[in-house]
PDB file of C-alpha atoms in Angstrom:
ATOM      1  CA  UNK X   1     -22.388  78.491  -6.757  1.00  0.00           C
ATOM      2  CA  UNK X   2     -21.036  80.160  -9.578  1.00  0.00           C
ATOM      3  CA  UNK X   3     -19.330  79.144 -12.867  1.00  0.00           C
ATOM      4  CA  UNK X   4     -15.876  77.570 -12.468  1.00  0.00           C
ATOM      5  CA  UNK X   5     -16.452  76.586  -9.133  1.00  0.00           C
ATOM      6  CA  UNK X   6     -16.399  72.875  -7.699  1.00  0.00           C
ATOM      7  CA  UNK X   7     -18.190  71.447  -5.151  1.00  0.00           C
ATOM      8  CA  UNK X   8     -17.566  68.321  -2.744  1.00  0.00           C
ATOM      9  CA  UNK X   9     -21.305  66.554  -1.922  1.00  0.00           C
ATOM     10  CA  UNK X  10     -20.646  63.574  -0.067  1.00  0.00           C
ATOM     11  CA  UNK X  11     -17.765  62.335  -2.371  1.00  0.00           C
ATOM     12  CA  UNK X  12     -18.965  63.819  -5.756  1.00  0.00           C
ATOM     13  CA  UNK X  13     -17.161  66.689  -6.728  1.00  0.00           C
ATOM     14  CA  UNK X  14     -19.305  68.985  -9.396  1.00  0.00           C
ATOM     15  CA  UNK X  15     -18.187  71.544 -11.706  1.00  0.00           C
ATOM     16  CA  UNK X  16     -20.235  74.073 -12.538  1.00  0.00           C
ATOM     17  CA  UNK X  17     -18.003  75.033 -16.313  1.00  0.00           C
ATOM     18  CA  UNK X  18     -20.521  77.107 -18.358  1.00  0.00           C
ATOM     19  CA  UNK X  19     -23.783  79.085 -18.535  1.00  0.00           C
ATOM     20  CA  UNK X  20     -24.785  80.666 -21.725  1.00  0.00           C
ATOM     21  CA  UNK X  21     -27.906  81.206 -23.855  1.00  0.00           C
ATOM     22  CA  UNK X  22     -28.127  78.701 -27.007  1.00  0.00           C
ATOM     23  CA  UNK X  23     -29.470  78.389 -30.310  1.00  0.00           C
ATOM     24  CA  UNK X  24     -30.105  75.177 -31.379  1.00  0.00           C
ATOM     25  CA  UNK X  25     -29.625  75.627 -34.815  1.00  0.00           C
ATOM     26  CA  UNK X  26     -32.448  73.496 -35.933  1.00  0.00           C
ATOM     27  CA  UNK X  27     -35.389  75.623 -37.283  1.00  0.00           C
ATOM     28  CA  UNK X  28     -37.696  72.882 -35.399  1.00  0.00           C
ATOM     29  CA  UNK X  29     -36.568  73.365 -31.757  1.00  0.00           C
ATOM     30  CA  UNK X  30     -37.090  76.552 -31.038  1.00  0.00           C
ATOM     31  CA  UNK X  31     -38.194  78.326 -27.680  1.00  0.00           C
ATOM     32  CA  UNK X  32     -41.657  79.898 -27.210  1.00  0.00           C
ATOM     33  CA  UNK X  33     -41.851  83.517 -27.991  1.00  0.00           C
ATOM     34  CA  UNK X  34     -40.267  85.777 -25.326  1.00  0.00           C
ATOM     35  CA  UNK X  35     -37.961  83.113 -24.045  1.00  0.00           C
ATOM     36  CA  UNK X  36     -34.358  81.736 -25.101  1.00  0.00           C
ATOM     37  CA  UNK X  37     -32.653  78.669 -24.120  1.00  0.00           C
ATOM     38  CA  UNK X  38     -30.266  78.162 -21.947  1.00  0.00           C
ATOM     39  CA  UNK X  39     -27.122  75.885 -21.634  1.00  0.00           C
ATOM     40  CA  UNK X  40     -25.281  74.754 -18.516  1.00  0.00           C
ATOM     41  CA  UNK X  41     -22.261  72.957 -18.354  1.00  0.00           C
ATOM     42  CA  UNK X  42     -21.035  70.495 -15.540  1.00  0.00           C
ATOM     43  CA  UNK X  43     -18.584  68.237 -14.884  1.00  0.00           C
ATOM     44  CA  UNK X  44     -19.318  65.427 -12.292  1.00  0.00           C
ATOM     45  CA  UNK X  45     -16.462  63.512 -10.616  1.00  0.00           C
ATOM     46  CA  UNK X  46     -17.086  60.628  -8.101  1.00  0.00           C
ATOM     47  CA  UNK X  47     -14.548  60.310  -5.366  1.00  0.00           C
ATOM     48  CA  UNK X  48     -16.998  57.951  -3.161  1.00  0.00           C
ATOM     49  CA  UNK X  49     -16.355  54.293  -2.624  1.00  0.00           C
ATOM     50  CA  UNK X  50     -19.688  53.425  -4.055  1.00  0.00           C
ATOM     51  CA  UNK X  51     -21.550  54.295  -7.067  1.00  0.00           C
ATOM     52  CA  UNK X  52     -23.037  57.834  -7.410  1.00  0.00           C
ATOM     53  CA  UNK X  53     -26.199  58.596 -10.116  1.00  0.00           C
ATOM     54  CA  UNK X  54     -26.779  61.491 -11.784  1.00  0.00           C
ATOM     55  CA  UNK X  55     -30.437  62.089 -12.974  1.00  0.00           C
ATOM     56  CA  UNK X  56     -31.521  65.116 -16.286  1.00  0.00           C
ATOM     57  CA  UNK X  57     -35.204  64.734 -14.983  1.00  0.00           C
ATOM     58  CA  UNK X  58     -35.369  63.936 -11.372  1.00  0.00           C
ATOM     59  CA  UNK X  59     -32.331  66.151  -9.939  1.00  0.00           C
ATOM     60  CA  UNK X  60     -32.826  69.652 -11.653  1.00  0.00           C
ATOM     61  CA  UNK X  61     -35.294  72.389 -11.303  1.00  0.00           C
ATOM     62  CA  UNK X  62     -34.971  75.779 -12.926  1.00  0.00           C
ATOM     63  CA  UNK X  63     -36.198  79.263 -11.746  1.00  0.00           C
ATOM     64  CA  UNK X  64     -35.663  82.482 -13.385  1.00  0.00           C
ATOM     65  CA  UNK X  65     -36.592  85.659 -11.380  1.00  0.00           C
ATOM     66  CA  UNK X  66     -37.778  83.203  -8.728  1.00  0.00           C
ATOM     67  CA  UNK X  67     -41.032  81.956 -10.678  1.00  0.00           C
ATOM     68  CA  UNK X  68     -40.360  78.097 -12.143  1.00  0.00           C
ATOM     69  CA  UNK X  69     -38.954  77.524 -15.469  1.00  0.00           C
ATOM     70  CA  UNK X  70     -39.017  74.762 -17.952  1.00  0.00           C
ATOM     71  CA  UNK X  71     -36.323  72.015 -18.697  1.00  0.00           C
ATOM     72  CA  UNK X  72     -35.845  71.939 -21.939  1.00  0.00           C
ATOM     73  CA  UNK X  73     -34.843  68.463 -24.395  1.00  0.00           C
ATOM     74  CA  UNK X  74     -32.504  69.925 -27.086  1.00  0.00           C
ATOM     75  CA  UNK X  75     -32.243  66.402 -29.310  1.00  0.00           C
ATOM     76  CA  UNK X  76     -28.893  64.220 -28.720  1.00  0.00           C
ATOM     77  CA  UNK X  77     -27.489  67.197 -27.104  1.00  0.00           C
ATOM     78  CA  UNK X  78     -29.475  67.218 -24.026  1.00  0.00           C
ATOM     79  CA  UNK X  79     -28.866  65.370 -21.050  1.00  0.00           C
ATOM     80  CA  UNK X  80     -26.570  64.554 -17.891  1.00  0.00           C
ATOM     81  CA  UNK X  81     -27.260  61.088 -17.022  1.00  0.00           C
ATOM     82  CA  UNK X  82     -24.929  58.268 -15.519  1.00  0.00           C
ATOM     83  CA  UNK X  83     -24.200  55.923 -12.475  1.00  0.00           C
ATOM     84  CA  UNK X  84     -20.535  56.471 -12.065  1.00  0.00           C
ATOM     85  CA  UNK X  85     -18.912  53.895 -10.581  1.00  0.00           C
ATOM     86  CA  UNK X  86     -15.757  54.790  -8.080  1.00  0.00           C
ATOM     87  CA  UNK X  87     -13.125  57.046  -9.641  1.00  0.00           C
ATOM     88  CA  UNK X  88     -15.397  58.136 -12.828  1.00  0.00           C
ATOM     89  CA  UNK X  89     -16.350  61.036 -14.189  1.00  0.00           C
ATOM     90  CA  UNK X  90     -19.213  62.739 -16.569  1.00  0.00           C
ATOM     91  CA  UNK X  91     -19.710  65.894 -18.329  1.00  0.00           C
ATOM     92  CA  UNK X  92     -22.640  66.922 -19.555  1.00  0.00           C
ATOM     93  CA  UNK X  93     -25.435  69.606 -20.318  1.00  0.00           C
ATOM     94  CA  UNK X  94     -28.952  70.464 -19.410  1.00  0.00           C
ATOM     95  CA  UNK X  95     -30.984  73.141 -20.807  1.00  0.00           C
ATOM     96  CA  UNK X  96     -33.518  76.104 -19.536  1.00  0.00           C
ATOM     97  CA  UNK X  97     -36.262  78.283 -21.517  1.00  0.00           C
ATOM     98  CA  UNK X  98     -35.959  81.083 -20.151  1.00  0.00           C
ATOM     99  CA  UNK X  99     -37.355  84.586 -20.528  1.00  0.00           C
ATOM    100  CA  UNK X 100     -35.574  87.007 -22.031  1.00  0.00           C
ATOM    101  CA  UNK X 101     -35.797  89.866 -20.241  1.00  0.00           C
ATOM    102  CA  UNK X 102     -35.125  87.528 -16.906  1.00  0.00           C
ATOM    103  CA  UNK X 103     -32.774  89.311 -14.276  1.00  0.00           C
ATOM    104  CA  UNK X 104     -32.218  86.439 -12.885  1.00  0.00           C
ATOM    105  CA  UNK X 105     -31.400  82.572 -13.687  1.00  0.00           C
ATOM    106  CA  UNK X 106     -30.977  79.953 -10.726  1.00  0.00           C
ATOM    107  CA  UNK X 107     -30.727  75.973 -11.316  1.00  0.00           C
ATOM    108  CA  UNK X 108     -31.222  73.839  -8.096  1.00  0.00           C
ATOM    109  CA  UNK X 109     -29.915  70.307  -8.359  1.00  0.00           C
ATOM    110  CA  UNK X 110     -31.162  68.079  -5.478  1.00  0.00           C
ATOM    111  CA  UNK X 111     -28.373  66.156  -3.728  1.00  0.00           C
ATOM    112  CA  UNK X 112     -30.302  64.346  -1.469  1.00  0.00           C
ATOM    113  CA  UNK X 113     -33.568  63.217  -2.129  1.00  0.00           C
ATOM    114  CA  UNK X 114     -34.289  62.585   1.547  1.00  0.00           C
ATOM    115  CA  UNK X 115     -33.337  65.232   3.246  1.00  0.00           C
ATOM    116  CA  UNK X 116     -34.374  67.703   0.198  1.00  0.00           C
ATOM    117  CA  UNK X 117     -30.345  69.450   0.118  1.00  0.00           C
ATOM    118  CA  UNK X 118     -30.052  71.410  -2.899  1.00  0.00           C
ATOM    119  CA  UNK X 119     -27.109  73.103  -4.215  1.00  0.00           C
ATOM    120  CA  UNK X 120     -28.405  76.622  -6.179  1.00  0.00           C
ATOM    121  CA  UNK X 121     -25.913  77.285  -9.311  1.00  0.00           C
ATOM    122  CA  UNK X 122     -25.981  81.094 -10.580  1.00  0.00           C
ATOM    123  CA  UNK X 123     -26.527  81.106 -14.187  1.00  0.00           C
ATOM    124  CA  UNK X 124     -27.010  84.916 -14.103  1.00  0.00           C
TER     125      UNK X 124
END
């Protein structure tokens, strides 16, 4: 998927709004040399009858140029947790580090932790 497009899994719609790098602005969180963070932006809607979670650390995994890359904890900012209940949404951010000369940047977030479905979001 690719930004500003929407998915349906199993009555959660997700919104894939924004990919970017990011500077956090604080001299203390900064990314290891030859990398940059990342920032993606998505929106999740549940249109379920039940309640629908949404997990930062258990859902997401990173890889740029196909070789693994690191979640990254930028303070307050970071994060895209919730159980929404019927009709709710969420919006939220996680973060990458990410190498800068990377051709290549592809989140997976696991939809089903059974069955192992991922959905792959382009970030570049």
């Amino acid at each position: 998927m690719n930004v500003g497009e929407t998915i349906d899994v199993d009555g959660l719609l997700i919104t894939f709004i924004s990919a970017e790098p990011y500077e956090s602005g604080n001299q203390f969180i900064t990314p290891n040399e030859g990398y940059e963070f990342w920032k993606l932006d998505f929106s999740f809607e549940n249109t379920s009858d039940s309640d629908q979670t949404i997990s930062s650390m258990m859902d997401w995994e990173g890889y740029a140029d196909n070789t693994k890359i690191d979640q990254t904890w930028i303070g307050d900012e970071s994060g895209l947790d919730a159980t929404l209940s019927p009709g709710r949404n969420t919006q939220g951010s996680i973060y990458f580090e990410v190498p800068v000369d990377a051709e290549s940047i592809e989140i997976e977030y696991e939809t089903n932790l059974w069955s192992g479905e991922r959905i792959v979001f382009v970030a570049k």
